[in-house]
Amino acid sequence: MANSDRVKTSVYLSREQQERLKAAARLLGQSEAELIREGIDLILLRLPLPPRSRPMPSFSSGDPSFAERSDDLLADAYRPTESD
């Protein structure tokens, strides 16, 4: 995460939380802020993702067997030619 993406915030911890956080940071060799961000990320992983603002893009190839043959088609598209 780039510094320009960060927003400053304050969090109130109990004394015990602060002491344990400080000890964990020292033990793991990470900053307290890194551990707090990691904890927030773990909580956010438990939540469902927000709905998409627009549907997933799709297209119709007009070829009903396209999906079944997609690996072969991609391999052919990226196969080196004699001029390579």
mmCIF file of C-alpha atoms in Angstrom:
data_model
loop_
_atom_site.group_PDB
_atom_site.id
_atom_site.type_symbol
_atom_site.label_atom_id
_atom_site.label_comp_id
_atom_site.label_asym_id
_atom_site.label_seq_id
_atom_site.Cartn_x
_atom_site.Cartn_y
_atom_site.Cartn_z
ATOM 1 C CA MET A 1 0.000 0.000 0.000
ATOM 2 C CA ALA A 2 1.503 3.325 -1.039
ATOM 3 C CA ASN A 3 1.632 6.109 1.544
ATOM 4 C CA SER A 4 -0.615 8.244 -0.679
ATOM 5 C CA ASP A 5 -3.355 5.595 -0.263
ATOM 6 C CA ARG A 6 -3.366 5.878 3.517
ATOM 7 C CA VAL A 7 -5.766 7.844 5.670
ATOM 8 C CA LYS A 8 -4.887 8.776 9.235
ATOM 9 C CA THR A 9 -7.216 7.518 11.930
ATOM 10 C CA SER A 10 -7.147 7.061 15.704
ATOM 11 C CA VAL A 11 -8.076 3.946 17.635
ATOM 12 C CA TYR A 12 -8.602 3.698 21.387
ATOM 13 C CA LEU A 13 -7.239 0.480 22.901
ATOM 14 C CA SER A 14 -7.407 -0.891 26.401
ATOM 15 C CA ARG A 15 -4.073 -0.877 28.219
ATOM 16 C CA GLU A 16 -3.912 -4.651 27.883
ATOM 17 C CA GLN A 17 -4.545 -4.485 24.123
ATOM 18 C CA GLN A 18 -1.854 -1.827 23.727
ATOM 19 C CA GLU A 19 0.679 -3.840 25.732
ATOM 20 C CA ARG A 20 -0.086 -7.057 23.848
ATOM 21 C CA LEU A 21 0.032 -5.230 20.503
ATOM 22 C CA LYS A 22 3.416 -3.730 21.349
ATOM 23 C CA ALA A 23 4.759 -7.168 22.395
ATOM 24 C CA ALA A 24 3.370 -8.817 19.234
ATOM 25 C CA ALA A 25 4.928 -6.134 17.035
ATOM 26 C CA ARG A 26 8.294 -6.616 18.705
ATOM 27 C CA LEU A 27 8.043 -10.422 18.458
ATOM 28 C CA LEU A 28 6.999 -10.388 14.788
ATOM 29 C CA GLY A 29 9.313 -7.554 13.739
ATOM 30 C CA GLN A 30 6.431 -5.503 12.381
ATOM 31 C CA SER A 31 5.081 -2.117 13.328
ATOM 32 C CA GLU A 32 1.985 -1.781 15.474
ATOM 33 C CA ALA A 33 0.288 -0.042 12.532
ATOM 34 C CA GLU A 34 1.042 -3.007 10.242
ATOM 35 C CA LEU A 35 -0.539 -5.401 12.731
ATOM 36 C CA ILE A 36 -3.615 -3.198 13.120
ATOM 37 C CA ARG A 37 -4.049 -3.003 9.325
ATOM 38 C CA GLU A 38 -3.604 -6.788 9.057
ATOM 39 C CA GLY A 39 -6.260 -7.300 11.745
ATOM 40 C CA ILE A 40 -8.674 -5.032 9.896
ATOM 41 C CA ASP A 41 -8.036 -6.942 6.665
ATOM 42 C CA LEU A 42 -8.815 -10.247 8.423
ATOM 43 C CA ILE A 43 -12.136 -8.873 9.652
ATOM 44 C CA LEU A 44 -13.004 -7.533 6.201
ATOM 45 C CA LEU A 45 -12.337 -10.962 4.654
ATOM 46 C CA ARG A 46 -15.269 -12.317 6.686
ATOM 47 C CA LEU A 47 -17.719 -9.896 5.070
ATOM 48 C CA PRO A 48 -19.375 -10.469 1.699
ATOM 49 C CA LEU A 49 -18.010 -8.375 -1.143
ATOM 50 C CA PRO A 50 -20.148 -5.384 -2.084
ATOM 51 C CA PRO A 51 -22.272 -5.880 -5.193
ATOM 52 C CA ARG A 52 -20.710 -4.821 -8.480
ATOM 53 C CA SER A 53 -21.849 -1.469 -9.810
ATOM 54 C CA ARG A 54 -22.158 -3.004 -13.278
ATOM 55 C CA PRO A 55 -22.364 -6.548 -14.605
ATOM 56 C CA MET A 56 -19.319 -8.588 -15.545
ATOM 57 C CA PRO A 57 -18.358 -7.969 -19.180
ATOM 58 C CA SER A 58 -19.231 -10.732 -21.591
ATOM 59 C CA PHE A 59 -19.494 -11.301 -25.300
ATOM 60 C CA SER A 60 -20.965 -13.788 -27.686
ATOM 61 C CA SER A 61 -18.464 -15.433 -30.006
ATOM 62 C CA GLY A 62 -21.262 -16.967 -32.030
ATOM 63 C CA ASP A 63 -19.442 -20.297 -31.638
ATOM 64 C CA PRO A 64 -21.161 -22.669 -29.186
ATOM 65 C CA SER A 65 -17.950 -24.727 -28.820
ATOM 66 C CA PHE A 66 -15.741 -21.692 -28.070
ATOM 67 C CA ALA A 67 -15.583 -22.259 -24.286
ATOM 68 C CA GLU A 68 -14.637 -25.915 -24.741
ATOM 69 C CA ARG A 69 -11.897 -24.999 -27.233
ATOM 70 C CA SER A 70 -10.588 -21.847 -25.511
ATOM 71 C CA ASP A 71 -7.335 -23.444 -24.258
ATOM 72 C CA ASP A 72 -6.492 -24.679 -27.768
ATOM 73 C CA LEU A 73 -7.411 -21.345 -29.336
ATOM 74 C CA LEU A 74 -5.208 -19.433 -26.899
ATOM 75 C CA ALA A 75 -2.316 -21.862 -27.403
ATOM 76 C CA ASP A 76 -2.598 -21.374 -31.175
ATOM 77 C CA ALA A 77 -2.702 -17.592 -30.781
ATOM 78 C CA TYR A 78 0.541 -17.547 -28.759
ATOM 79 C CA ARG A 79 2.427 -20.289 -30.588
ATOM 80 C CA PRO A 80 5.706 -18.921 -32.041
ATOM 81 C CA THR A 81 5.736 -18.467 -35.788
ATOM 82 C CA GLU A 82 8.606 -19.147 -38.167
ATOM 83 C CA SER A 83 9.454 -15.430 -38.193
ATOM 84 C CA ASP A 84 9.943 -15.402 -34.379
#
